[in-house]
Backbone as JSON Lines, residues from 0, in Angstrom:
{"i":0,"aa":"C","n":[0.74,-1.26,-0.13],"ca":[-0.02,-0.32,0.13],"c":[1.06,0.83,0.16]}
{"i":1,"aa":"G","n":[2.44,1.47,0.64],"ca":[2.68,2.35,0.28],"c":[3.3,3.15,1.1]}
{"i":2,"aa":"A","n":[3.98,4.23,1.34],"ca":[4.15,4.76,2.63],"c":[3.12,5.83,2.81]}
{"i":3,"aa":"S","n":[1.88,6.24,2.24],"ca":[0.9,6.61,3.1],"c":[0.0,6.27,3.39]}
{"i":4,"aa":"A","n":[-0.12,4.94,3.93],"ca":[-1.49,4.77,4.67],"c":[-0.28,3.92,5.81]}
{"i":5,"aa":"P","n":[-1.24,3.98,7.14],"ca":[-0.13,2.95,7.98],"c":[-0.08,2.0,8.03]}
{"i":6,"aa":"E","n":[0.47,1.11,8.29],"ca":[0.65,-0.27,7.92],"c":[-0.39,-0.79,8.46]}
{"i":7,"aa":"N","n":[-1.18,-0.92,9.8],"ca":[-1.96,-2.28,10.04],"c":[-3.46,-1.87,8.67]}
{"i":8,"aa":"L","n":[-3.61,-0.88,8.24],"ca":[-5.09,-0.53,7.57],"c":[-4.59,-1.3,6.05]}
{"i":9,"aa":"C","n":[-3.55,-2.15,5.96],"ca":[-2.55,-2.53,4.34],"c":[-2.92,-3.65,4.22]}
{"i":10,"aa":"A","n":[-3.94,-4.72,4.43],"ca":[-4.5,-5.37,4.56],"c":[-4.2,-6.39,3.04]}
{"i":11,"aa":"V","n":[-6.01,-6.12,2.28],"ca":[-5.6,-6.26,0.85],"c":[-6.01,-5.93,-0.28]}
{"i":12,"aa":"D","n":[-6.88,-4.37,-0.25],"ca":[-6.57,-4.49,-1.44],"c":[-5.83,-2.58,-1.29]}
{"i":13,"aa":"S","n":[-5.93,-2.22,-2.74],"ca":[-5.01,-1.46,-2.97],"c":[-5.26,-0.31,-1.6]}
{"i":14,"aa":"D","n":[-6.63,0.09,-0.93],"ca":[-7.06,1.38,-0.42],"c":[-6.43,0.81,1.04]}
{"i":15,"aa":"C","n":[-6.16,-0.09,1.33],"ca":[-5.42,-0.64,2.35],"c":[-6.91,-0.89,3.26]}
{"i":16,"aa":"D","n":[-7.69,-1.37,2.9],"ca":[-8.63,-1.0,4.16],"c":[-9.68,-2.12,4.1]}
{"i":17,"aa":"E","n":[-9.54,-3.56,2.71],"ca":[-10.55,-4.31,2.08],"c":[-11.74,-3.87,2.14]}
{"i":18,"aa":"I","n":[-11.95,-2.78,1.96],"ca":[-13.49,-2.23,0.95],"c":[-12.63,-1.23,0.2]}
{"i":19,"aa":"D","n":[-13.99,-1.04,-1.16],"ca":[-13.68,0.16,-1.97],"c":[-13.46,1.15,-1.88]}
{"i":20,"aa":"C","n":[-12.83,2.33,-1.37],"ca":[-12.35,3.89,-1.25],"c":[-11.52,4.35,-1.78]}
{"i":21,"aa":"E","n":[-11.65,5.85,-1.65],"ca":[-10.83,6.91,-2.28],"c":[-9.89,6.9,-0.95]}
{"i":22,"aa":"G","n":[-8.76,6.78,-1.1],"ca":[-8.25,7.11,0.03],"c":[-6.93,7.99,-0.32]}
{"i":23,"aa":"D","n":[-6.45,8.61,0.65],"ca":[-5.34,9.53,0.77],"c":[-4.35,9.88,2.28]}
{"i":24,"aa":"Y","n":[-3.08,10.12,2.47],"ca":[-2.78,10.49,3.33],"c":[-2.39,12.13,2.83]}
{"i":25,"aa":"D","n":[-2.53,13.05,4.46],"ca":[-2.03,14.71,4.0],"c":[-0.93,14.8,5.18]}
{"i":26,"aa":"G","n":[-0.05,14.08,5.87],"ca":[0.63,14.04,6.23],"c":[1.27,13.68,7.61]}
{"i":27,"aa":"S","n":[-0.66,14.09,8.02],"ca":[-0.62,13.93,9.71],"c":[-2.17,13.03,9.7]}
{"i":28,"aa":"T","n":[-3.29,12.92,9.01],"ca":[-4.26,11.92,8.74],"c":[-4.63,11.42,7.37]}
{"i":29,"aa":"Y","n":[-4.99,10.23,7.29],"ca":[-5.56,8.94,6.41],"c":[-6.58,9.62,6.06]}
{"i":30,"aa":"F","n":[-7.01,9.97,5.31],"ca":[-9.12,10.03,4.78],"c":[-8.89,8.56,4.18]}
{"i":31,"aa":"V","n":[-10.6,8.49,3.65],"ca":[-10.9,7.52,2.83],"c":[-12.3,8.27,2.84]}
{"i":32,"aa":"I","n":[-13.09,7.59,1.64],"ca":[-14.7,8.06,1.21],"c":[-15.16,7.16,0.49]}
{"i":33,"aa":"C","n":[-15.58,6.35,0.68],"ca":[-16.64,5.43,0.56],"c":[-17.65,4.98,-0.51]}
{"i":34,"aa":"P","n":[-17.42,4.87,-1.49],"ca":[-19.2,5.05,-2.93],"c":[-19.96,3.47,-2.05]}
{"i":35,"aa":"T","n":[-20.65,3.7,-0.66],"ca":[-21.54,3.36,-0.31],"c":[-22.62,4.21,0.37]}
{"i":36,"aa":"S","n":[-23.95,3.58,0.72],"ca":[-24.52,4.09,1.26],"c":[-25.11,4.07,2.83]}
{"i":37,"aa":"E","n":[-24.76,4.73,2.98],"ca":[-24.9,3.48,4.96],"c":[-25.95,5.14,5.74]}
{"i":38,"aa":"T","n":[-26.44,4.89,6.45],"ca":[-26.38,5.38,8.0],"c":[-25.67,6.04,8.42]}
{"i":39,"aa":"W","n":[-25.09,6.88,9.43],"ca":[-24.58,7.16,9.49],"c":[-24.26,6.56,10.82]}
{"i":40,"aa":"E","n":[-24.81,5.85,11.47],"ca":[-24.64,5.13,12.53],"c":[-23.69,4.12,11.88]}
{"i":41,"aa":"D","n":[-24.56,3.09,11.07],"ca":[-23.47,2.37,10.33],"c":[-22.42,2.72,9.65]}
{"i":42,"aa":"A","n":[-22.09,3.94,8.8],"ca":[-20.61,4.39,8.04],"c":[-20.15,4.4,9.47]}
{"i":43,"aa":"E","n":[-20.38,5.04,10.88],"ca":[-19.65,5.08,11.87],"c":[-18.66,3.19,12.16]}
{"i":44,"aa":"T","n":[-19.52,2.75,12.21],"ca":[-18.87,0.95,12.42],"c":[-18.59,0.85,11.17]}
{"i":45,"aa":"L","n":[-18.72,1.26,10.15],"ca":[-17.87,0.74,9.18],"c":[-16.52,1.1,8.73]}
{"i":46,"aa":"C","n":[-15.94,2.54,9.01],"ca":[-14.85,3.24,9.84],"c":[-14.5,2.72,10.45]}
{"i":47,"aa":"I","n":[-14.65,1.48,11.53],"ca":[-13.88,1.27,12.97],"c":[-13.85,-0.01,12.61]}
{"i":48,"aa":"D","n":[-14.53,-1.08,12.05],"ca":[-14.49,-2.13,11.7],"c":[-13.53,-2.39,10.48]}
{"i":49,"aa":"A","n":[-13.2,-1.32,9.75],"ca":[-12.16,-1.35,8.41],"c":[-10.69,-1.28,9.08]}
{"i":50,"aa":"G","n":[-10.88,-0.34,10.72],"ca":[-9.65,-0.39,10.52],"c":[-9.36,1.31,11.24]}
{"i":51,"aa":"Y","n":[-10.53,1.97,10.41],"ca":[-10.05,3.71,10.87],"c":[-10.64,3.86,12.38]}
{"i":52,"aa":"D","n":[-9.85,5.17,12.94],"ca":[-10.5,5.39,14.37],"c":[-12.46,5.71,14.15]}
{"i":53,"aa":"G","n":[-12.66,6.21,13.16],"ca":[-14.12,6.55,13.01],"c":[-14.3,7.64,12.14]}
{"i":54,"aa":"L","n":[-15.78,8.27,11.62],"ca":[-15.86,9.07,10.83],"c":[-14.75,10.38,11.16]}
{"i":55,"aa":"A","n":[-14.6,10.91,9.77],"ca":[-13.77,12.41,10.1],"c":[-14.52,12.98,11.25]}
{"i":56,"aa":"T","n":[-13.13,13.76,11.73],"ca":[-13.02,15.17,12.19],"c":[-12.21,15.64,11.33]}
{"i":57,"aa":"I","n":[-13.05,17.17,11.2],"ca":[-12.29,18.49,10.43],"c":[-11.71,19.42,11.62]}
{"i":58,"aa":"M","n":[-10.18,19.26,11.6],"ca":[-9.41,20.1,12.49],"c":[-9.47,21.74,12.01]}
{"i":59,"aa":"D","n":[-9.12,22.25,10.61],"ca":[-9.18,23.07,10.27],"c":[-9.49,23.55,8.45]}
{"i":60,"aa":"S","n":[-9.14,24.24,7.83],"ca":[-9.8,24.79,6.67],"c":[-8.9,23.58,5.36]}
{"i":61,"aa":"S","n":[-7.25,23.64,6.13],"ca":[-6.52,22.64,5.23],"c":[-6.91,21.23,5.19]}
{"i":62,"aa":"E","n":[-7.18,20.69,5.98],"ca":[-8.32,19.17,6.11],"c":[-9.16,19.46,5.55]}
{"i":63,"aa":"E","n":[-10.51,20.38,5.9],"ca":[-11.7,20.34,4.87],"c":[-11.17,20.21,3.38]}
{"i":64,"aa":"S","n":[-10.17,21.47,3.05],"ca":[-9.66,21.44,1.8],"c":[-9.43,20.25,0.7]}
{"i":65,"aa":"F","n":[-8.34,19.42,2.01],"ca":[-8.01,18.25,1.43],"c":[-9.0,17.13,0.82]}
{"i":66,"aa":"V","n":[-10.11,16.89,2.13],"ca":[-11.41,15.66,2.22],"c":[-11.78,16.48,1.8]}
{"i":67,"aa":"E","n":[-12.08,17.67,0.92],"ca":[-13.12,18.0,-0.39],"c":[-12.11,17.74,-1.74]}
{"i":68,"aa":"D","n":[-11.31,17.58,-1.99],"ca":[-10.67,17.14,-3.17],"c":[-10.4,15.28,-3.43]}
{"i":69,"aa":"L","n":[-11.19,14.97,-1.63],"ca":[-10.82,14.05,-2.47],"c":[-12.49,12.98,-2.3]}
{"i":70,"aa":"A","n":[-13.38,13.94,-1.6],"ca":[-14.68,13.68,-2.03],"c":[-15.01,13.95,-3.66]}
{"i":71,"aa":"D","n":[-14.51,14.78,-4.64],"ca":[-14.46,15.19,-5.82],"c":[-13.62,14.08,-6.32]}
{"i":72,"aa":"A","n":[-12.81,13.42,-6.03],"ca":[-12.37,12.6,-6.38],"c":[-12.71,10.48,-6.79]}
{"i":73,"aa":"A","n":[-13.49,10.8,-5.38],"ca":[-14.03,9.91,-4.9],"c":[-15.43,9.76,-6.2]}
{"i":74,"aa":"Q","n":[-16.38,10.57,-6.27],"ca":[-17.26,10.92,-6.86],"c":[-16.71,10.61,-8.42]}
{"i":75,"aa":"T","n":[-15.68,11.18,-8.9],"ca":[-14.97,11.33,-10.28],"c":[-14.63,9.68,-10.19]}
{"i":76,"aa":"S","n":[-14.55,8.95,-9.84],"ca":[-13.89,7.51,-9.72],"c":[-14.89,6.23,-10.05]}
{"i":77,"aa":"S","n":[-16.15,6.74,-9.2],"ca":[-17.42,6.37,-9.1],"c":[-18.54,6.3,-10.22]}
{"i":78,"aa":"G","n":[-18.44,7.36,-10.55],"ca":[-19.52,8.37,-11.27],"c":[-20.66,8.8,-11.39]}
{"i":79,"aa":"T","n":[-20.41,8.78,-9.76],"ca":[-21.55,9.36,-9.1],"c":[-21.17,10.34,-7.82]}
{"i":80,"aa":"G","n":[-22.31,10.86,-7.87],"ca":[-22.32,11.96,-6.53],"c":[-23.2,11.92,-5.58]}
{"i":81,"aa":"Q","n":[-22.7,12.0,-4.09],"ca":[-23.17,11.82,-2.85],"c":[-22.5,12.41,-1.96]}
{"i":82,"aa":"H","n":[-23.56,12.71,-0.74],"ca":[-22.47,13.78,0.48],"c":[-21.8,12.83,1.29]}
{"i":83,"aa":"N","n":[-21.32,13.84,2.04],"ca":[-20.49,13.07,2.44],"c":[-20.37,12.78,4.11]}
{"i":84,"aa":"W","n":[-20.55,11.65,5.2],"ca":[-20.69,11.8,6.87],"c":[-19.38,12.44,6.77]}
{"i":85,"aa":"L","n":[-19.5,12.89,8.16],"ca":[-19.43,13.57,8.95],"c":[-18.96,12.66,10.49]}
{"i":86,"aa":"G","n":[-17.98,12.92,11.44],"ca":[-18.37,12.97,12.31],"c":[-19.14,13.65,13.6]}
{"i":87,"aa":"L","n":[-19.09,14.38,12.69],"ca":[-20.06,15.72,13.92],"c":[-21.32,15.88,13.96]}
{"i":88,"aa":"N","n":[-21.9,15.59,15.37],"ca":[-23.3,15.25,15.74],"c":[-24.03,15.63,16.32]}
{"i":89,"aa":"D","n":[-24.49,15.8,17.18],"ca":[-25.38,16.79,18.18],"c":[-26.91,15.62,18.41]}
{"i":90,"aa":"I","n":[-26.12,14.38,18.43],"ca":[-27.91,13.16,18.55],"c":[-27.5,13.06,20.04]}
{"i":91,"aa":"D","n":[-26.42,14.1,21.12],"ca":[-26.83,13.7,22.57],"c":[-27.35,14.54,23.14]}
{"i":92,"aa":"S","n":[-27.59,16.01,22.59],"ca":[-27.83,17.29,23.35],"c":[-27.67,17.74,22.59]}
{"i":93,"aa":"E","n":[-28.9,18.08,21.63],"ca":[-29.42,19.23,20.36],"c":[-28.83,20.45,20.52]}
{"i":94,"aa":"G","n":[-28.1,20.93,19.18],"ca":[-27.28,22.32,19.65],"c":[-26.76,21.8,19.19]}
{"i":95,"aa":"T","n":[-25.81,21.13,20.43],"ca":[-24.4,20.82,21.46],"c":[-23.94,20.3,20.16]}
{"i":96,"aa":"Y","n":[-23.09,20.59,19.11],"ca":[-22.54,19.38,17.98],"c":[-20.77,19.37,18.7]}
{"i":97,"aa":"V","n":[-20.63,17.65,18.49],"ca":[-19.35,17.41,19.42],"c":[-18.9,16.23,17.77]}
{"i":98,"aa":"W","n":[-17.92,16.22,17.67],"ca":[-17.46,14.89,16.7],"c":[-17.21,13.78,17.79]}
{"i":99,"aa":"S","n":[-17.66,12.49,16.97],"ca":[-17.43,11.22,16.96],"c":[-16.33,10.58,17.86]}
{"i":100,"aa":"S","n":[-15.12,11.13,17.3],"ca":[-13.39,10.86,17.72],"c":[-13.68,10.89,19.02]}
{"i":101,"aa":"G","n":[-14.39,11.66,19.5],"ca":[-13.52,12.7,20.94],"c":[-12.55,14.58,20.86]}
{"i":102,"aa":"L","n":[-12.49,14.28,20.22],"ca":[-11.38,14.98,19.43],"c":[-12.29,16.76,19.81]}
{"i":103,"aa":"S","n":[-11.77,17.32,19.73],"ca":[-12.15,19.3,19.89],"c":[-12.18,19.93,18.91]}
{"i":104,"aa":"S","n":[-12.64,20.7,17.98],"ca":[-12.01,20.98,17.15],"c":[-13.13,22.57,17.09]}
{"i":105,"aa":"S","n":[-13.02,23.85,16.93],"ca":[-14.23,24.74,17.09],"c":[-14.05,25.65,15.54]}
{"i":106,"aa":"Y","n":[-13.11,24.17,14.33],"ca":[-13.1,24.61,12.58],"c":[-14.73,24.24,12.18]}
{"i":107,"aa":"T","n":[-15.59,25.24,11.82],"ca":[-16.82,24.69,10.67],"c":[-16.62,25.25,9.33]}
{"i":108,"aa":"N","n":[-18.04,24.12,8.74],"ca":[-18.24,25.02,7.32],"c":[-19.0,24.29,7.22]}
{"i":109,"aa":"W","n":[-20.27,25.49,7.8],"ca":[-22.0,25.55,7.66],"c":[-22.35,25.83,6.95]}
{"i":110,"aa":"N","n":[-23.44,25.49,5.51],"ca":[-23.7,26.17,4.98],"c":[-24.87,27.13,5.41]}
{"i":111,"aa":"A","n":[-25.61,28.25,4.73],"ca":[-25.27,30.09,5.34],"c":[-26.27,29.38,6.11]}
{"i":112,"aa":"T","n":[-27.83,28.35,6.09],"ca":[-28.97,28.17,6.68],"c":[-29.04,27.15,7.67]}
{"i":113,"aa":"N","n":[-27.46,26.32,7.58],"ca":[-27.3,25.33,8.42],"c":[-26.47,25.36,9.63]}
{"i":114,"aa":"P","n":[-26.52,24.77,11.05],"ca":[-27.64,24.08,11.34],"c":[-28.75,24.21,11.78]}
{"i":115,"aa":"D","n":[-29.86,23.86,11.17],"ca":[-31.26,24.26,11.32],"c":[-32.08,23.64,12.85]}
{"i":116,"aa":"G","n":[-31.71,22.64,12.85],"ca":[-31.87,21.72,14.35],"c":[-32.79,20.69,13.96]}
{"i":117,"aa":"G","n":[-33.9,20.35,15.42],"ca":[-35.29,19.35,14.72],"c":[-33.86,18.14,14.99]}
{"i":118,"aa":"A","n":[-34.81,17.37,13.95],"ca":[-34.55,15.52,14.31],"c":[-33.5,15.38,12.91]}
{"i":119,"aa":"E","n":[-32.93,16.23,12.41],"ca":[-31.18,16.63,11.83],"c":[-29.83,16.65,12.65]}
{"i":120,"aa":"D","n":[-29.67,15.24,13.07],"ca":[-28.78,15.51,14.26],"c":[-27.11,14.85,13.87]}
{"i":121,"aa":"C","n":[-27.19,14.41,12.43],"ca":[-25.93,14.04,11.69],"c":[-25.09,15.01,11.17]}
{"i":122,"aa":"V","n":[-24.01,15.4,10.59],"ca":[-23.6,15.95,9.96],"c":[-22.78,15.32,8.17]}
{"i":123,"aa":"I","n":[-23.08,16.2,7.39],"ca":[-22.51,15.68,6.2],"c":[-22.02,17.01,5.49]}
{"i":124,"aa":"M","n":[-20.9,16.32,4.35],"ca":[-19.93,17.41,3.4],"c":[-21.38,17.77,2.62]}
{"i":125,"aa":"A","n":[-21.68,18.57,2.14],"ca":[-22.51,18.57,0.24],"c":[-21.99,17.67,-0.41]}
{"i":126,"aa":"D","n":[-22.37,17.36,-1.45],"ca":[-21.26,16.49,-2.72],"c":[-21.47,18.09,-3.55]}
{"i":127,"aa":"S","n":[-22.14,18.67,-3.36],"ca":[-22.1,19.96,-4.95],"c":[-20.74,21.02,-4.16]}
{"i":128,"aa":"D","n":[-21.07,21.79,-3.15],"ca":[-20.47,22.8,-2.74],"c":[-19.85,22.55,-1.48]}
{"i":129,"aa":"H","n":[-19.79,21.3,-0.65],"ca":[-18.47,21.12,-0.07],"c":[-19.47,21.55,1.17]}
{"i":130,"aa":"M","n":[-20.21,22.41,1.43],"ca":[-20.56,22.78,2.83],"c":[-21.33,22.02,3.96]}
{"i":131,"aa":"W","n":[-21.59,22.2,4.67],"ca":[-21.93,21.35,5.81],"c":[-23.3,21.78,6.03]}
{"i":132,"aa":"H","n":[-24.67,20.7,6.43],"ca":[-25.76,20.43,6.5],"c":[-25.45,19.35,7.64]}
{"i":133,"aa":"D","n":[-26.92,19.69,8.83],"ca":[-27.2,18.39,9.0],"c":[-27.75,17.86,8.74]}
{"i":134,"aa":"N","n":[-28.16,16.26,9.14],"ca":[-29.02,15.86,7.95],"c":[-29.75,14.65,9.07]}
{"i":135,"aa":"M","n":[-30.59,14.2,8.7],"ca":[-31.51,13.13,9.88],"c":[-30.3,12.01,9.21]}
{"i":136,"aa":"C","n":[-29.75,11.13,10.49],"ca":[-28.81,10.23,10.41],"c":[-28.89,9.03,10.07]}
{"i":137,"aa":"S","n":[-30.38,8.92,10.17],"ca":[-31.01,7.44,9.23],"c":[-31.09,7.12,7.24]}
{"i":138,"aa":"Y","n":[-30.46,9.16,7.29],"ca":[-30.51,8.39,5.7],"c":[-28.82,8.14,4.96]}
{"i":139,"aa":"G","n":[-29.08,7.26,3.8],"ca":[-27.96,7.1,2.93],"c":[-26.99,7.92,2.79]}
{"i":140,"aa":"R","n":[-25.7,7.83,3.41],"ca":[-24.7,9.0,2.32],"c":[-23.35,7.83,2.7]}
{"i":141,"aa":"W","n":[-22.23,8.79,2.02],"ca":[-20.86,7.65,2.05],"c":[-20.54,8.59,3.25]}
{"i":142,"aa":"P","n":[-19.41,6.86,3.51],"ca":[-18.64,7.52,5.08],"c":[-17.13,8.18,4.47]}
{"i":143,"aa":"T","n":[-17.26,8.93,5.06],"ca":[-15.41,9.41,5.29],"c":[-15.09,9.41,7.19]}
{"i":144,"aa":"C","n":[-14.47,8.39,6.2],"ca":[-13.38,7.66,7.89],"c":[-11.98,8.08,7.63]}
{"i":145,"aa":"E","n":[-11.09,7.93,9.18],"ca":[-10.17,8.95,9.5],"c":[-9.1,7.95,9.9]}
{"i":146,"aa":"A","n":[-7.69,8.02,9.8],"ca":[-6.68,7.23,10.96],"c":[-6.36,8.59,11.47]}
{"i":147,"aa":"R","n":[-6.44,8.72,12.61],"ca":[-4.66,9.65,13.01],"c":[-3.16,8.98,13.66]}
């Protein structure tokens, strides 16, 4: 799998995760976007079961840009577009967004009308403009996994 991915992820396929994902290393974190429609909870499980830390935490604008480029590459290689799950959510407390990784980051990239609350507790990066939207956790979206 080369030097770009942590050794423990280099198991079977070219993406080093035993699932067909678009992945790359930004120098500190290995991110992948998997073109498979999953609920938020199932996406988190898929990431962990594949050897990642879980759904992605976006720490700053540099990581945001890197993941945006990866999302574009995943859409190109799959021939279709889809919103991507991030690890950000307010499942435990409405309006209090936390990363499933437990990491703390003040960086956000919300769409102007989001978050708009209610039953939309999980966060996606939109496929067209890459802005963040709160979404129903039960929707099928592509997982964005990370290994830090």
